[in-house]
């Protein structure tokens, strides 16, 4: 009987996984632009994708014509998963996002265990090491001798090796993210979709940087008053009242000071609205940010989502642009008009400082004027 | 993975199976090497084209992941029946999840495949086929080192676009379509027994006054000039197209400008894919042949008590041979019942001209005359001489369509297909039967194109810039998928390393020429879209396209 030929698909599977990594990297912008309020399909620690048509193109009949097909090659959908961490690394690489700065180093520590060494007693058996030791022992004892057709391997207690944990102190970073939404104008349809996409990404990005268990996400809405709500209510509550955003910023500051250890917590604030403010609102917001926000928050992001044409109000972004210019490490302002520019907003909110030099997005051509009243 | 010799019970079964196959039933078998695999290895072998080894490529990895996902969510069974790579020797892979009776049936089934490959008219069995592919696989791994991983992957992916256009058994394969300059054409060969023809430059009075009028002389000069140009063309490139070439991938393997590393990739892919045409053209006969011999051998094994579990085996067998409608025919079922029918008909003398000419229905029903020979010998003669098309054309009658349930459709599918009322024979809650007329023609029609576009190479020096002209034959199956034409042409161009053109037609039936060069892909009207016969004539007469 001839020697058994070699069979292994590991090489090609690895090549395919590399190909998928490249494919995802190329399509990261598309993935971000199509995130919905559920985020991506995360199962356990992996993100599940469905991808169309990963198949070499060839000459086949057009099935949509009705008569073609038969024994054709239908690429269909391919479902595969990659670790969540890996996806966020690709996102960071593609969009060139620096990791979030973390403060509180050395203040709050947590104990972790790492398995760095091995011993003869323990709980978690290291099978490979155990087998290797047992094999050596049995060879020495003559139990395992293929030349003489002896194939016994006995595992003794002293051959067993266990993984031993070593306790380590690791600084624990904590973060709180405040999301503030303007519900005074109709936030529905495409405007709501765009808001959801940005919020979803922010949640994933901060979770990635700090660890999901170390982040709290809190939601606030305002019309002429500010209220804290749940995440579901953040997307569903609407009102047709007046707009007064400054109280929402005040409320966030109050919550941060009263409910958290400021020294050991990283705060983030992201505001979403149509950008139209009235009276002295913009100036008040500017004062709140300058007096306390710059010290308190690691990042303040203000996003105008499908900004309305101005009635008798003023543009929040224009009024606060000096803050972005002078304090770009903390304050970022962006305008978002359409789905395919979500990744541009992400880059502006989280990218490095040279992103601030880019001009704001302009409305796309042929955009219809909103009918206000 | 282990050789079957290391498993005592399976080794005994193998010997019994081969005893019945060779000694008792007289099957013509090459050496068959059996191996035992677990399910992961099985999946891996399937994706390697039933070869033990393959080079690194992303498409196999994708298929492995797809299969694994589908098994995990229950869309596919995790246990596969058998796979075999026919050749001399043949390699058969058994799944270690099968019980003994299944393993025995698999071995018997493999014997059927091995014999069919060995004796069929398409001559699929090749000496050391698996070993050659394994050697090519090693060469391709070296090629990857030579080309670098990026270029290697790109070239492989380009070649993967055209592997399905491998047609070594076609009427228009390489041998019949391409003439090489080391073959002296009959036109230039001087036969010893023939008197040399008079040249029109001869001073013979017959030539001057009787050989023909001016038109004939002009025609002869034109023909001479055409042959001279063909000879020049052939000596320049080493070959000449004398007919449309359907084996597009084979042509690229032989004649595409490629370095050694690239050539090895093409050769490997060609070697792995060239059996697919054999499978397409003979699947019904092949699988039916295997089921026929499997049942015979298993009867013997049950009879002598070599295996038990006859009832379970019958359940498995009937599941494999479940009838399906004509558009989704089950080759195992159709082939098996047809071979049984042929054996019975031959044994009762019903395959004779006397029976065909008998018009009396009662006489035909009672017909039982001595056969003209041994039915098995007759069946082997069919295997040696025909493929599925002729198999169905000769022996599939309307009575058999009814008998084999080829006209029976599940009701829910019939609703989706919107069968017109005049086509319905009868129906109940579960099934609907259509009239059998026309079903055979539909089945036969599929054997010309198998539902795939027929693309031919018709010019290898189009527009005198070394361009490759492809011709899409109109089989009345619609237009090509438009968004895949350009990327496919790019892949072909990557292999051909020159512009590539595709002559096809649009949804209105008007001719269209898609041209791909380095800069761009351009579509232009081609008003004089030729039929296939016109294409053959253009090539034969040495004219240019356009």
PDB file of C-alpha atoms in Angstrom, chain A residues 53-307:
ATOM      1  CA  UNK A  53     -20.589  37.267  -5.016  1.00  0.00           C
ATOM      2  CA  UNK A  54     -17.137  36.256  -3.843  1.00  0.00           C
ATOM      3  CA  UNK A  55     -16.618  34.157  -6.875  1.00  0.00           C
ATOM      4  CA  UNK A  56     -14.410  34.537  -9.946  1.00  0.00           C
ATOM      5  CA  UNK A  57     -16.395  36.222 -12.740  1.00  0.00           C
ATOM      6  CA  UNK A  58     -16.997  34.139 -15.816  1.00  0.00           C
ATOM      7  CA  UNK A  59     -19.338  33.976 -18.796  1.00  0.00           C
ATOM      8  CA  UNK A  60     -22.756  32.878 -17.579  1.00  0.00           C
ATOM      9  CA  UNK A  61     -26.276  33.577 -18.688  1.00  0.00           C
ATOM     10  CA  UNK A  62     -28.152  36.503 -17.195  1.00  0.00           C
ATOM     11  CA  UNK A  63     -30.813  34.785 -15.067  1.00  0.00           C
ATOM     12  CA  UNK A  64     -32.766  37.991 -14.707  1.00  0.00           C
ATOM     13  CA  UNK A  65     -33.530  37.704 -18.401  1.00  0.00           C
ATOM     14  CA  UNK A  66     -35.731  34.759 -17.570  1.00  0.00           C
ATOM     15  CA  UNK A  67     -34.363  32.174 -19.931  1.00  0.00           C
ATOM     16  CA  UNK A  68     -30.827  31.783 -18.807  1.00  0.00           C
ATOM     17  CA  UNK A  69     -29.307  29.919 -15.917  1.00  0.00           C
ATOM     18  CA  UNK A  70     -29.585  26.199 -15.892  1.00  0.00           C
ATOM     19  CA  UNK A  71     -26.344  24.768 -14.644  1.00  0.00           C
ATOM     20  CA  UNK A  72     -24.795  28.155 -13.956  1.00  0.00           C
ATOM     21  CA  UNK A  73     -22.620  29.499 -11.209  1.00  0.00           C
ATOM     22  CA  UNK A  74     -24.698  31.437  -8.729  1.00  0.00           C
ATOM     23  CA  UNK A  75     -22.314  33.140  -6.318  1.00  0.00           C
ATOM     24  CA  UNK A  76     -24.990  33.529  -3.663  1.00  0.00           C
ATOM     25  CA  UNK A  77     -24.050  34.870  -0.256  1.00  0.00           C
ATOM     26  CA  UNK A  78     -21.121  33.814   1.796  1.00  0.00           C
ATOM     27  CA  UNK A  79     -21.439  34.063   5.542  1.00  0.00           C
ATOM     28  CA  UNK A  80     -18.273  34.325   7.525  1.00  0.00           C
ATOM     29  CA  UNK A  81     -17.156  35.864  10.746  1.00  0.00           C
ATOM     30  CA  UNK A  82     -14.146  37.706  12.010  1.00  0.00           C
ATOM     31  CA  UNK A  83     -13.334  38.660  15.593  1.00  0.00           C
ATOM     32  CA  UNK A  84     -14.796  41.975  16.644  1.00  0.00           C
ATOM     33  CA  UNK A  85     -11.370  43.159  17.713  1.00  0.00           C
ATOM     34  CA  UNK A  86      -9.988  42.405  14.272  1.00  0.00           C
ATOM     35  CA  UNK A  87     -12.780  44.336  12.575  1.00  0.00           C
ATOM     36  CA  UNK A  88     -12.182  47.402  14.702  1.00  0.00           C
ATOM     37  CA  UNK A  89      -8.461  47.168  14.014  1.00  0.00           C
ATOM     38  CA  UNK A  90      -9.213  47.193  10.300  1.00  0.00           C
ATOM     39  CA  UNK A  91     -11.524  50.151  10.783  1.00  0.00           C
ATOM     40  CA  UNK A  92      -8.876  52.022  12.698  1.00  0.00           C
ATOM     41  CA  UNK A  93      -6.281  51.214  10.065  1.00  0.00           C
ATOM     42  CA  UNK A  94      -8.451  52.135   7.110  1.00  0.00           C
ATOM     43  CA  UNK A  95      -9.798  55.346   8.564  1.00  0.00           C
ATOM     44  CA  UNK A  96      -6.492  56.101  10.272  1.00  0.00           C
ATOM     45  CA  UNK A  97      -8.153  56.601  13.640  1.00  0.00           C
ATOM     46  CA  UNK A  98      -5.799  56.939  16.585  1.00  0.00           C
ATOM     47  CA  UNK A  99      -6.719  55.108  19.754  1.00  0.00           C
ATOM     48  CA  UNK A 100      -8.656  57.184  22.231  1.00  0.00           C
ATOM     49  CA  UNK A 101      -6.525  58.876  24.851  1.00  0.00           C
ATOM     50  CA  UNK A 102      -7.131  57.399  28.243  1.00  0.00           C
ATOM     51  CA  UNK A 103      -6.625  59.164  31.501  1.00  0.00           C
ATOM     52  CA  UNK A 104      -6.776  57.716  34.974  1.00  0.00           C
ATOM     53  CA  UNK A 105      -3.548  55.727  34.567  1.00  0.00           C
ATOM     54  CA  UNK A 106      -2.409  54.368  37.883  1.00  0.00           C
ATOM     55  CA  UNK A 107      -5.486  55.610  39.687  1.00  0.00           C
ATOM     56  CA  UNK A 108      -7.786  52.686  39.248  1.00  0.00           C
ATOM     57  CA  UNK A 109      -6.227  49.279  39.006  1.00  0.00           C
ATOM     58  CA  UNK A 110      -7.747  45.928  38.380  1.00  0.00           C
ATOM     59  CA  UNK A 111      -6.300  42.498  39.008  1.00  0.00           C
ATOM     60  CA  UNK A 112      -6.001  40.175  36.074  1.00  0.00           C
ATOM     61  CA  UNK A 113      -4.581  36.729  35.732  1.00  0.00           C
ATOM     62  CA  UNK A 114      -2.317  35.661  32.903  1.00  0.00           C
ATOM     63  CA  UNK A 115      -1.175  32.075  32.274  1.00  0.00           C
ATOM     64  CA  UNK A 116       2.537  32.474  31.871  1.00  0.00           C
ATOM     65  CA  UNK A 117       3.969  29.358  33.457  1.00  0.00           C
ATOM     66  CA  UNK A 118       3.295  25.653  34.076  1.00  0.00           C
ATOM     67  CA  UNK A 119       3.396  23.325  37.010  1.00  0.00           C
ATOM     68  CA  UNK A 120       2.669  19.804  38.133  1.00  0.00           C
ATOM     69  CA  UNK A 121      -0.547  20.745  39.898  1.00  0.00           C
ATOM     70  CA  UNK A 122      -3.374  22.988  38.870  1.00  0.00           C
ATOM     71  CA  UNK A 123      -6.770  23.121  37.273  1.00  0.00           C
ATOM     72  CA  UNK A 124      -6.221  23.700  33.553  1.00  0.00           C
ATOM     73  CA  UNK A 125      -4.355  20.797  31.968  1.00  0.00           C
ATOM     74  CA  UNK A 126      -1.979  21.683  29.151  1.00  0.00           C
ATOM     75  CA  UNK A 127      -2.521  18.693  26.892  1.00  0.00           C
ATOM     76  CA  UNK A 128       0.324  19.278  24.495  1.00  0.00           C
ATOM     77  CA  UNK A 129       2.961  19.549  27.185  1.00  0.00           C
ATOM     78  CA  UNK A 130       1.505  16.593  29.042  1.00  0.00           C
ATOM     79  CA  UNK A 131       1.578  14.425  25.932  1.00  0.00           C
ATOM     80  CA  UNK A 132       5.123  15.426  25.093  1.00  0.00           C
ATOM     81  CA  UNK A 133       6.353  14.502  28.543  1.00  0.00           C
ATOM     82  CA  UNK A 134       4.417  11.242  28.497  1.00  0.00           C
ATOM     83  CA  UNK A 135       5.858  10.390  25.098  1.00  0.00           C
ATOM     84  CA  UNK A 136       9.416  10.998  26.301  1.00  0.00           C
ATOM     85  CA  UNK A 137       8.807   8.857  29.357  1.00  0.00           C
ATOM     86  CA  UNK A 138       7.329   5.987  27.409  1.00  0.00           C
ATOM     87  CA  UNK A 139      10.127   6.033  24.868  1.00  0.00           C
ATOM     88  CA  UNK A 140      12.627   5.818  27.687  1.00  0.00           C
ATOM     89  CA  UNK A 141      10.715   2.961  29.268  1.00  0.00           C
ATOM     90  CA  UNK A 142      10.398   1.108  25.991  1.00  0.00           C
ATOM     91  CA  UNK A 143       6.602   1.204  25.906  1.00  0.00           C
ATOM     92  CA  UNK A 144       6.562   3.183  22.670  1.00  0.00           C
ATOM     93  CA  UNK A 145       8.796   1.577  20.057  1.00  0.00           C
ATOM     94  CA  UNK A 146       7.350   1.715  16.521  1.00  0.00           C
ATOM     95  CA  UNK A 147      10.210  -0.321  15.096  1.00  0.00           C
ATOM     96  CA  UNK A 148       9.171  -3.198  17.312  1.00  0.00           C
ATOM     97  CA  UNK A 149       5.448  -2.484  16.816  1.00  0.00           C
ATOM     98  CA  UNK A 150       4.903  -1.152  20.312  1.00  0.00           C
ATOM     99  CA  UNK A 151       2.564   1.818  20.411  1.00  0.00           C
ATOM    100  CA  UNK A 152       1.592   2.186  24.072  1.00  0.00           C
ATOM    101  CA  UNK A 153       1.658   5.599  25.698  1.00  0.00           C
ATOM    102  CA  UNK A 154       0.769   5.691  29.383  1.00  0.00           C
ATOM    103  CA  UNK A 155       0.236   9.085  30.980  1.00  0.00           C
ATOM    104  CA  UNK A 156       1.396   9.078  34.599  1.00  0.00           C
ATOM    105  CA  UNK A 157       0.404  11.633  37.142  1.00  0.00           C
ATOM    106  CA  UNK A 158       3.894  13.100  37.188  1.00  0.00           C
ATOM    107  CA  UNK A 159       3.748  13.656  33.415  1.00  0.00           C
ATOM    108  CA  UNK A 160       0.819  15.999  33.694  1.00  0.00           C
ATOM    109  CA  UNK A 161       1.453  19.706  33.338  1.00  0.00           C
ATOM    110  CA  UNK A 162      -1.017  22.435  34.252  1.00  0.00           C
ATOM    111  CA  UNK A 163      -1.223  26.086  33.269  1.00  0.00           C
ATOM    112  CA  UNK A 164      -0.543  28.315  36.271  1.00  0.00           C
ATOM    113  CA  UNK A 165      -1.946  31.847  36.507  1.00  0.00           C
ATOM    114  CA  UNK A 166       0.131  34.779  37.607  1.00  0.00           C
ATOM    115  CA  UNK A 167      -1.692  37.742  39.084  1.00  0.00           C
ATOM    116  CA  UNK A 168      -0.999  41.095  37.474  1.00  0.00           C
ATOM    117  CA  UNK A 169      -2.196  44.555  38.160  1.00  0.00           C
ATOM    118  CA  UNK A 170      -3.529  46.295  35.118  1.00  0.00           C
ATOM    119  CA  UNK A 171      -4.787  49.841  35.005  1.00  0.00           C
ATOM    120  CA  UNK A 172      -8.517  49.898  34.421  1.00  0.00           C
ATOM    121  CA  UNK A 173      -9.843  52.655  32.307  1.00  0.00           C
ATOM    122  CA  UNK A 174     -13.427  53.687  32.551  1.00  0.00           C
ATOM    123  CA  UNK A 175     -15.407  55.765  30.136  1.00  0.00           C
ATOM    124  CA  UNK A 176     -18.801  57.366  30.005  1.00  0.00           C
ATOM    125  CA  UNK A 177     -20.317  58.540  26.755  1.00  0.00           C
ATOM    126  CA  UNK A 178     -23.144  61.047  26.656  1.00  0.00           C
ATOM    127  CA  UNK A 179     -25.292  61.161  23.536  1.00  0.00           C
ATOM    128  CA  UNK A 180     -27.463  64.242  23.208  1.00  0.00           C
ATOM    129  CA  UNK A 181     -30.161  64.498  20.559  1.00  0.00           C
ATOM    130  CA  UNK A 182     -32.300  67.396  19.420  1.00  0.00           C
ATOM    131  CA  UNK A 183     -35.918  66.286  19.254  1.00  0.00           C
ATOM    132  CA  UNK A 184     -37.406  69.666  18.683  1.00  0.00           C
ATOM    133  CA  UNK A 185     -37.462  69.179  14.927  1.00  0.00           C
ATOM    134  CA  UNK A 186     -38.650  66.059  13.127  1.00  0.00           C
ATOM    135  CA  UNK A 187     -35.998  63.479  13.646  1.00  0.00           C
ATOM    136  CA  UNK A 188     -37.236  60.648  11.533  1.00  0.00           C
ATOM    137  CA  UNK A 189     -36.630  58.856   8.267  1.00  0.00           C
ATOM    138  CA  UNK A 190     -33.237  59.383   6.743  1.00  0.00           C
ATOM    139  CA  UNK A 191     -32.151  61.873   9.399  1.00  0.00           C
ATOM    140  CA  UNK A 192     -32.807  59.286  12.098  1.00  0.00           C
ATOM    141  CA  UNK A 193     -31.021  56.599  10.088  1.00  0.00           C
ATOM    142  CA  UNK A 194     -27.919  58.715   9.787  1.00  0.00           C
ATOM    143  CA  UNK A 195     -27.972  59.482  13.479  1.00  0.00           C
ATOM    144  CA  UNK A 196     -28.274  55.792  14.323  1.00  0.00           C
ATOM    145  CA  UNK A 197     -25.316  54.899  12.145  1.00  0.00           C
ATOM    146  CA  UNK A 198     -23.032  57.420  13.783  1.00  0.00           C
ATOM    147  CA  UNK A 199     -24.198  56.520  17.288  1.00  0.00           C
ATOM    148  CA  UNK A 200     -23.730  52.812  16.581  1.00  0.00           C
ATOM    149  CA  UNK A 201     -20.208  53.347  15.410  1.00  0.00           C
ATOM    150  CA  UNK A 202     -19.340  55.525  18.388  1.00  0.00           C
ATOM    151  CA  UNK A 203     -20.593  52.814  20.729  1.00  0.00           C
ATOM    152  CA  UNK A 204     -18.513  50.155  19.009  1.00  0.00           C
ATOM    153  CA  UNK A 205     -15.430  52.341  18.810  1.00  0.00           C
ATOM    154  CA  UNK A 206     -15.441  53.338  22.460  1.00  0.00           C
ATOM    155  CA  UNK A 207     -16.219  49.766  23.535  1.00  0.00           C
ATOM    156  CA  UNK A 208     -13.272  48.587  21.468  1.00  0.00           C
ATOM    157  CA  UNK A 209     -10.912  51.070  23.054  1.00  0.00           C
ATOM    158  CA  UNK A 210     -11.968  50.547  26.661  1.00  0.00           C
ATOM    159  CA  UNK A 211     -13.573  47.116  26.717  1.00  0.00           C
ATOM    160  CA  UNK A 212     -17.345  46.848  26.634  1.00  0.00           C
ATOM    161  CA  UNK A 213     -17.583  46.276  30.387  1.00  0.00           C
ATOM    162  CA  UNK A 214     -15.789  49.510  31.150  1.00  0.00           C
ATOM    163  CA  UNK A 215     -18.030  51.881  29.229  1.00  0.00           C
ATOM    164  CA  UNK A 216     -21.373  53.405  30.076  1.00  0.00           C
ATOM    165  CA  UNK A 217     -23.528  54.900  27.358  1.00  0.00           C
ATOM    166  CA  UNK A 218     -26.108  57.454  28.447  1.00  0.00           C
ATOM    167  CA  UNK A 219     -28.689  59.172  26.290  1.00  0.00           C
ATOM    168  CA  UNK A 220     -30.266  62.605  26.617  1.00  0.00           C
ATOM    169  CA  UNK A 221     -32.741  64.467  24.499  1.00  0.00           C
ATOM    170  CA  UNK A 222     -33.806  68.088  24.520  1.00  0.00           C
ATOM    171  CA  UNK A 223     -36.305  70.435  23.030  1.00  0.00           C
ATOM    172  CA  UNK A 224     -36.633  73.460  25.270  1.00  0.00           C
ATOM    173  CA  UNK A 225     -35.744  71.249  28.240  1.00  0.00           C
ATOM    174  CA  UNK A 226     -33.325  68.360  28.654  1.00  0.00           C
ATOM    175  CA  UNK A 227     -34.184  64.842  29.823  1.00  0.00           C
ATOM    176  CA  UNK A 228     -32.324  61.579  30.157  1.00  0.00           C
ATOM    177  CA  UNK A 229     -33.848  58.687  28.202  1.00  0.00           C
ATOM    178  CA  UNK A 230     -33.085  55.107  27.263  1.00  0.00           C
ATOM    179  CA  UNK A 231     -31.386  54.233  23.993  1.00  0.00           C
ATOM    180  CA  UNK A 232     -34.661  53.126  22.418  1.00  0.00           C
ATOM    181  CA  UNK A 233     -36.360  56.360  23.455  1.00  0.00           C
ATOM    182  CA  UNK A 234     -33.413  58.316  22.073  1.00  0.00           C
ATOM    183  CA  UNK A 235     -34.507  57.192  18.613  1.00  0.00           C
ATOM    184  CA  UNK A 236     -38.261  57.352  19.069  1.00  0.00           C
ATOM    185  CA  UNK A 237     -39.086  60.405  21.178  1.00  0.00           C
ATOM    186  CA  UNK A 238     -40.078  63.432  19.138  1.00  0.00           C
ATOM    187  CA  UNK A 239     -41.575  66.808  19.847  1.00  0.00           C
ATOM    188  CA  UNK A 240     -42.426  69.846  17.869  1.00  0.00           C
ATOM    189  CA  UNK A 241     -41.510  72.388  20.474  1.00  0.00           C
ATOM    190  CA  UNK A 242     -38.807  74.987  20.609  1.00  0.00           C
ATOM    191  CA  UNK A 243     -35.082  74.381  20.639  1.00  0.00           C
ATOM    192  CA  UNK A 244     -32.855  75.168  23.573  1.00  0.00           C
ATOM    193  CA  UNK A 245     -29.743  72.996  23.666  1.00  0.00           C
ATOM    194  CA  UNK A 246     -27.682  74.571  26.432  1.00  0.00           C
ATOM    195  CA  UNK A 247     -29.627  72.828  29.243  1.00  0.00           C
ATOM    196  CA  UNK A 248     -28.661  69.463  27.760  1.00  0.00           C
ATOM    197  CA  UNK A 249     -24.982  70.330  28.014  1.00  0.00           C
ATOM    198  CA  UNK A 250     -25.512  71.537  31.581  1.00  0.00           C
ATOM    199  CA  UNK A 251     -27.301  68.344  32.461  1.00  0.00           C
ATOM    200  CA  UNK A 252     -24.469  66.210  31.111  1.00  0.00           C
ATOM    201  CA  UNK A 253     -21.946  68.185  33.140  1.00  0.00           C
ATOM    202  CA  UNK A 254     -24.067  67.778  36.261  1.00  0.00           C
ATOM    203  CA  UNK A 255     -24.414  64.043  35.790  1.00  0.00           C
ATOM    204  CA  UNK A 256     -20.700  63.644  35.180  1.00  0.00           C
ATOM    205  CA  UNK A 257     -19.746  65.540  38.321  1.00  0.00           C
ATOM    206  CA  UNK A 258     -22.316  64.019  40.604  1.00  0.00           C
ATOM    207  CA  UNK A 259     -22.295  60.431  39.541  1.00  0.00           C
ATOM    208  CA  UNK A 260     -18.719  59.626  38.580  1.00  0.00           C
ATOM    209  CA  UNK A 261     -15.192  59.941  39.808  1.00  0.00           C
ATOM    210  CA  UNK A 262     -13.963  62.674  37.507  1.00  0.00           C
ATOM    211  CA  UNK A 263     -10.323  61.921  38.112  1.00  0.00           C
ATOM    212  CA  UNK A 264     -10.618  58.286  37.053  1.00  0.00           C
ATOM    213  CA  UNK A 265     -13.212  58.482  34.291  1.00  0.00           C
ATOM    214  CA  UNK A 266     -12.967  59.525  30.674  1.00  0.00           C
ATOM    215  CA  UNK A 267     -15.984  61.460  29.452  1.00  0.00           C
ATOM    216  CA  UNK A 268     -17.207  61.859  25.907  1.00  0.00           C
ATOM    217  CA  UNK A 269     -20.092  63.952  24.674  1.00  0.00           C
ATOM    218  CA  UNK A 270     -21.677  63.727  21.239  1.00  0.00           C
ATOM    219  CA  UNK A 271     -24.436  66.043  20.171  1.00  0.00           C
ATOM    220  CA  UNK A 272     -26.761  65.456  17.196  1.00  0.00           C
ATOM    221  CA  UNK A 273     -29.186  67.947  15.774  1.00  0.00           C
ATOM    222  CA  UNK A 274     -30.229  69.798  12.712  1.00  0.00           C
ATOM    223  CA  UNK A 275     -27.880  72.597  13.740  1.00  0.00           C
ATOM    224  CA  UNK A 276     -30.444  75.384  13.989  1.00  0.00           C
ATOM    225  CA  UNK A 277     -30.368  77.258  17.286  1.00  0.00           C
ATOM    226  CA  UNK A 278     -32.052  80.422  18.420  1.00  0.00           C
ATOM    227  CA  UNK A 279     -31.285  83.480  20.485  1.00  0.00           C
ATOM    228  CA  UNK A 280     -28.177  83.151  22.643  1.00  0.00           C
ATOM    229  CA  UNK A 281     -28.241  79.372  22.719  1.00  0.00           C
ATOM    230  CA  UNK A 282     -25.084  78.910  20.676  1.00  0.00           C
ATOM    231  CA  UNK A 283     -23.180  81.405  22.812  1.00  0.00           C
ATOM    232  CA  UNK A 284     -24.326  79.690  25.997  1.00  0.00           C
ATOM    233  CA  UNK A 285     -23.190  76.337  24.689  1.00  0.00           C
ATOM    234  CA  UNK A 286     -19.848  77.866  23.789  1.00  0.00           C
ATOM    235  CA  UNK A 287     -19.452  79.218  27.300  1.00  0.00           C
ATOM    236  CA  UNK A 288     -20.339  75.908  28.911  1.00  0.00           C
ATOM    237  CA  UNK A 289     -17.777  74.132  26.764  1.00  0.00           C
ATOM    238  CA  UNK A 290     -15.047  76.683  27.380  1.00  0.00           C
ATOM    239  CA  UNK A 291     -15.582  76.954  31.104  1.00  0.00           C
ATOM    240  CA  UNK A 292     -16.009  73.339  32.042  1.00  0.00           C
ATOM    241  CA  UNK A 293     -16.299  71.136  28.993  1.00  0.00           C
ATOM    242  CA  UNK A 294     -12.719  71.378  27.832  1.00  0.00           C
ATOM    243  CA  UNK A 295     -11.461  70.155  31.180  1.00  0.00           C
ATOM    244  CA  UNK A 296     -14.114  67.543  31.723  1.00  0.00           C
ATOM    245  CA  UNK A 297     -14.412  65.817  28.354  1.00  0.00           C
ATOM    246  CA  UNK A 298     -11.866  63.890  26.348  1.00  0.00           C
ATOM    247  CA  UNK A 299     -13.891  64.604  23.221  1.00  0.00           C
ATOM    248  CA  UNK A 300     -16.916  66.711  22.394  1.00  0.00           C
ATOM    249  CA  UNK A 301     -18.451  65.988  19.036  1.00  0.00           C
ATOM    250  CA  UNK A 302     -21.160  68.140  17.498  1.00  0.00           C
ATOM    251  CA  UNK A 303     -22.782  66.701  14.398  1.00  0.00           C
ATOM    252  CA  UNK A 304     -25.334  68.482  12.285  1.00  0.00           C
ATOM    253  CA  UNK A 305     -27.371  65.745  10.662  1.00  0.00           C
ATOM    254  CA  UNK A 306     -28.940  66.872   7.395  1.00  0.00           C
ATOM    255  CA  UNK A 307     -28.805  70.523   8.473  1.00  0.00           C
TER     256      UNK A 307
END
